[in-house]
């Protein structure tokens, strides 16, 4: 587990523009975060911690929109409910509210579905300065090349998809007792995918996928848990070519098959 960066600055959230995050709703421009501010009685505090990755200001709730919401959705992508996934679209609707509530419950916070200082401070504890969750790295999710190029989407999109995958894995790791999850690989360029005999339409080429080693959990436990954390593709023991790993991925559609695990 990587250590959390130190040296955070305290800053007043209400109405303040923080150096590395979004702006308050009153001063937001089309290129910055927007948020609907909840009544003071629903906020969990007026002071939060400035973060080297992304800092939220104000409070987000159902009806909020903008970059601040999109950044929140990435962090709670692993809490969509069994068989579901949430859209990373910057619109705080019922599905996002439910995901925030599940995240809050998972970490012992008041599960009101309103993202305020307590929720954001928990997220800050869980992420590193490059916005990855503390227990996963971009290097783990890309053993193909260093620049994320050559896939079925552009490099920036592949990297962004991998970030969402990591936050789903972080949620899954926490739900499974915070034991390490072994990631054997993730993104593949078309050439890397071909070299390992990957499927022609593999979600690895989009940055959506990760192949997991057995680790302390075992392949079946990983496949079973993945159903609750936003993975629309789960392939494991009993599915051809997947007896030695569990494959999880996001993206459109749903296909789960790990017959030896009851899936």
Coordinates of C-alpha atoms in Angstrom, one line a residue:
X1 CA 0.0 0.0 0.0
X2 CA 1.4 3.4 -0.9
X3 CA 1.6 6.1 1.7
X4 CA -0.7 9.1 1.6
X5 CA 1.0 12.3 0.6
X6 CA 1.5 14.8 3.5
X7 CA 1.5 18.5 3.8
X8 CA -2.1 19.3 3.0
X9 CA -3.4 22.8 3.4
X10 CA -6.6 23.6 5.2
X11 CA -9.0 25.9 3.3
X12 CA -12.4 27.3 3.8
X13 CA -14.8 25.5 1.4
X14 CA -17.8 27.8 1.4
X15 CA -17.5 30.3 -1.4
X16 CA -13.7 29.8 -1.8
X17 CA -11.8 29.0 -5.0
X18 CA -9.2 26.4 -4.1
X19 CA -6.1 26.2 -6.1
X20 CA -6.4 22.7 -7.3
X21 CA -10.1 22.1 -7.5
X22 CA -13.4 23.4 -8.7
X23 CA -14.9 26.7 -8.0
X24 CA -18.0 27.6 -5.9
X25 CA -21.3 27.5 -7.8
X26 CA -21.5 31.3 -7.7
X27 CA -18.2 31.8 -9.6
X28 CA -18.2 28.7 -11.8
X29 CA -17.5 29.2 -15.5
X30 CA -18.5 26.7 -18.3
X31 CA -15.0 25.2 -18.1
X32 CA -15.0 24.6 -14.3
X33 CA -17.0 22.6 -11.8
X34 CA -20.5 23.6 -10.9
X35 CA -22.4 22.6 -7.8
X36 CA -25.7 23.1 -6.2
X37 CA -25.1 24.1 -2.6
X38 CA -27.2 22.4 0.0
X39 CA -28.7 24.3 3.0
X40 CA -26.1 24.8 5.7
X41 CA -27.9 22.3 8.0
X42 CA -27.1 19.5 5.5
X43 CA -23.4 20.2 5.1
X44 CA -21.0 18.1 7.1
X45 CA -18.7 21.0 7.8
X46 CA -17.4 24.3 6.5
X47 CA -13.7 23.4 6.4
X48 CA -12.1 20.6 4.3
X49 CA -8.7 19.6 3.2
X50 CA -7.1 20.9 0.0
X51 CA -6.0 18.0 -2.1
X52 CA -3.1 17.7 -4.6
X53 CA -5.3 15.8 -7.0
X54 CA -8.6 17.5 -7.0
X55 CA -10.4 19.7 -4.4
X56 CA -14.1 20.0 -4.2
X57 CA -15.8 23.2 -2.8
X58 CA -19.3 23.5 -1.6
X59 CA -21.7 20.6 -1.4
X60 CA -23.0 18.3 -4.1
X61 CA -26.4 16.7 -4.1
X62 CA -29.1 15.4 -6.5
X63 CA -29.6 18.1 -9.2
X64 CA -26.0 19.3 -9.1
X65 CA -24.0 19.2 -12.3
X66 CA -20.6 19.9 -13.8
X67 CA -17.0 18.8 -13.5
X68 CA -17.2 18.5 -9.7
X69 CA -19.9 15.9 -10.1
X70 CA -18.0 14.0 -12.8
X71 CA -15.0 13.8 -10.5
X72 CA -17.2 12.5 -7.7
X73 CA -18.7 9.9 -10.0
X74 CA -15.3 8.5 -10.8
X75 CA -14.6 8.0 -7.1
X76 CA -17.9 6.3 -6.4
X77 CA -18.1 4.3 -9.6
X78 CA -17.5 1.1 -7.5
X79 CA -20.8 1.6 -5.6
X80 CA -23.6 1.3 -8.2
X81 CA -25.4 -1.6 -6.7
X82 CA -25.4 -5.2 -7.9
X83 CA -25.3 -5.6 -11.7
X84 CA -25.3 -1.8 -12.3
X85 CA -22.9 0.9 -13.3
X86 CA -23.2 4.6 -13.0
X87 CA -22.7 7.1 -15.8
X88 CA -19.6 9.3 -15.6
X89 CA -21.5 12.2 -17.1
X90 CA -21.4 15.1 -14.6
X91 CA -25.1 14.9 -13.8
X92 CA -26.0 14.1 -10.2
X93 CA -29.1 12.0 -10.6
X94 CA -30.7 9.2 -8.5
X95 CA -28.1 6.6 -9.4
X96 CA -25.3 8.9 -8.3
X97 CA -27.1 9.7 -5.1
X98 CA -27.5 5.9 -4.4
X99 CA -23.8 5.3 -5.2
X100 CA -22.8 8.1 -2.8
X101 CA -25.0 6.6 -0.1
X102 CA -23.3 3.2 -0.5
X103 CA -19.9 4.8 -0.4
X104 CA -20.8 6.7 2.8
X105 CA -22.2 3.5 4.4
X106 CA -19.0 1.6 3.5
X107 CA -16.9 4.1 5.4
X108 CA -19.2 4.7 8.3
X109 CA -20.4 8.1 7.3
X110 CA -24.0 9.4 7.5
X111 CA -25.5 7.9 4.3
X112 CA -27.6 10.8 3.1
X113 CA -26.4 10.9 -0.5
X114 CA -25.2 14.4 -0.1
X115 CA -21.5 14.9 -0.7
X116 CA -20.0 17.4 1.7
X117 CA -16.8 17.8 3.7
X118 CA -16.8 14.4 5.4
X119 CA -17.4 12.6 2.1
X120 CA -14.7 14.6 0.3
X121 CA -12.2 14.2 3.1
X122 CA -12.6 10.4 3.0
X123 CA -12.0 10.5 -0.7
X124 CA -8.9 12.6 -0.2
X125 CA -7.6 9.9 2.2
X126 CA -8.2 7.3 -0.5
X127 CA -6.4 8.9 -3.4
X128 CA -2.9 9.8 -4.4
X129 CA -1.7 13.0 -6.1
X130 CA -2.2 11.5 -9.6
X131 CA -5.9 10.8 -8.7
X132 CA -5.5 7.0 -8.6
X133 CA -6.8 5.3 -5.5
X134 CA -4.0 4.6 -2.9
X135 CA -3.9 0.8 -3.5
X136 CA -3.7 0.8 -7.3
X137 CA -1.4 2.5 -9.9
X138 CA -1.5 3.3 -13.6
X139 CA 1.5 1.1 -14.1
X140 CA -0.5 -1.9 -12.9
X141 CA -3.2 -1.1 -15.3
X142 CA -0.9 -0.7 -18.3
X143 CA 1.9 -3.3 -18.9
X144 CA 1.7 -2.7 -22.6
X145 CA 3.3 0.7 -23.2
X146 CA 4.0 3.9 -21.4
X147 CA 1.8 6.3 -23.3
X148 CA -1.6 4.5 -23.6
X149 CA -1.6 4.7 -27.3
X150 CA -2.6 2.2 -30.0
X151 CA -5.8 1.0 -28.6
X152 CA -9.4 1.3 -29.8
X153 CA -9.7 4.7 -28.3
X154 CA -7.3 7.6 -28.0
X155 CA -4.7 7.5 -25.3
X156 CA -6.4 10.0 -23.0
X157 CA -9.7 8.1 -23.1
X158 CA -7.9 4.7 -22.4
X159 CA -6.2 6.3 -19.4
X160 CA -9.4 7.8 -18.1
X161 CA -11.2 4.5 -18.4
X162 CA -8.4 2.8 -16.5
X163 CA -8.8 5.4 -13.7
X164 CA -12.5 4.5 -13.3
X165 CA -11.5 0.8 -13.3
X166 CA -9.1 1.4 -10.5
X167 CA -11.7 3.1 -8.4
X168 CA -14.1 0.2 -8.9
X169 CA -11.3 -2.1 -7.8
X170 CA -10.7 0.1 -4.7
X171 CA -14.3 -0.3 -3.7
X172 CA -14.2 -4.0 -4.3
X173 CA -11.0 -4.3 -2.2
X174 CA -12.6 -2.5 0.7
X175 CA -15.7 -4.7 0.5
X176 CA -13.5 -7.8 0.7
X177 CA -11.7 -6.8 3.9
X178 CA -9.1 -4.4 2.5
X179 CA -6.9 -7.3 1.4
X180 CA -4.6 -6.7 -1.6
X181 CA -6.0 -7.4 -5.0
X182 CA -3.4 -8.6 -7.5
X183 CA -3.6 -6.9 -11.0
X184 CA -1.8 -8.7 -13.7
X185 CA -2.6 -6.3 -16.5
X186 CA -5.1 -3.9 -17.9
X187 CA -4.9 -1.7 -21.0
X188 CA -3.6 -3.3 -24.3
X189 CA -2.8 -1.6 -27.6
X190 CA -4.1 -3.5 -30.6
X191 CA -0.7 -5.0 -31.1
X192 CA -0.3 -6.0 -27.5
X193 CA -3.7 -7.6 -27.5
X194 CA -2.9 -9.6 -30.7
X195 CA 0.4 -10.7 -29.2
X196 CA -1.3 -12.3 -26.2
X197 CA -4.1 -13.8 -28.2
X198 CA -6.8 -11.5 -26.9
X199 CA -10.3 -11.3 -28.3
X200 CA -10.7 -9.1 -31.3
X201 CA -13.2 -6.9 -29.4
X202 CA -11.4 -7.1 -26.1
X203 CA -12.3 -4.4 -23.6
X204 CA -8.6 -4.3 -22.7
X205 CA -8.1 -2.1 -25.8
X206 CA -10.4 0.5 -24.4
X207 CA -8.8 0.7 -20.9
X208 CA -11.9 -0.7 -19.3
X209 CA -10.5 -4.1 -18.2
X210 CA -8.2 -5.7 -15.6
X211 CA -7.0 -9.2 -15.2
X212 CA -6.8 -10.3 -11.6
X213 CA -4.5 -12.9 -9.9
X214 CA -5.9 -15.2 -7.3
X215 CA -4.3 -13.3 -4.4
X216 CA -5.6 -14.1 -0.9
X217 CA -9.2 -14.1 -2.1
X218 CA -9.2 -16.7 -4.9
X219 CA -10.5 -16.3 -8.4
X220 CA -14.1 -17.2 -7.6
X221 CA -14.4 -14.8 -4.7
X222 CA -13.1 -12.0 -6.9
X223 CA -15.5 -12.9 -9.7
X224 CA -18.5 -13.0 -7.3
X225 CA -17.6 -9.7 -5.6
X226 CA -17.1 -7.9 -9.0
X227 CA -20.8 -8.2 -9.6
X228 CA -21.4 -5.5 -6.9
X229 CA -18.9 -3.0 -8.1
X230 CA -19.7 -1.8 -11.5
X231 CA -18.1 -4.5 -13.7
X232 CA -20.3 -5.3 -16.7
X233 CA -18.0 -8.0 -17.9
X234 CA -16.7 -10.8 -15.6
X235 CA -15.0 -13.8 -16.9
X236 CA -13.5 -16.4 -14.6
X237 CA -12.9 -20.1 -13.9
X238 CA -14.9 -22.3 -16.2
X239 CA -15.0 -19.8 -19.0
X240 CA -12.5 -20.8 -21.8
X241 CA -9.0 -19.4 -21.2
X242 CA -9.9 -18.0 -17.8
X243 CA -9.1 -20.7 -15.3
X244 CA -5.9 -18.9 -14.3
X245 CA -7.3 -15.4 -13.7
X246 CA -10.5 -13.4 -13.2
X247 CA -11.2 -10.8 -15.9
X248 CA -13.3 -7.8 -15.0
X249 CA -14.3 -4.9 -17.2
X250 CA -16.7 -2.0 -17.6
X251 CA -18.3 -0.7 -20.7
X252 CA -21.6 -1.2 -22.4
X253 CA -23.6 -4.4 -22.3
X254 CA -23.3 -7.1 -19.7
X255 CA -21.6 -10.5 -19.9
X256 CA -20.8 -12.5 -16.9
X257 CA -19.4 -16.1 -17.1
X258 CA -17.5 -18.0 -14.5
X259 CA -19.3 -21.3 -14.4
X260 CA -17.0 -22.9 -11.9
X261 CA -17.9 -20.1 -9.5
X262 CA -21.7 -20.2 -10.0
X263 CA -21.7 -17.2 -12.3

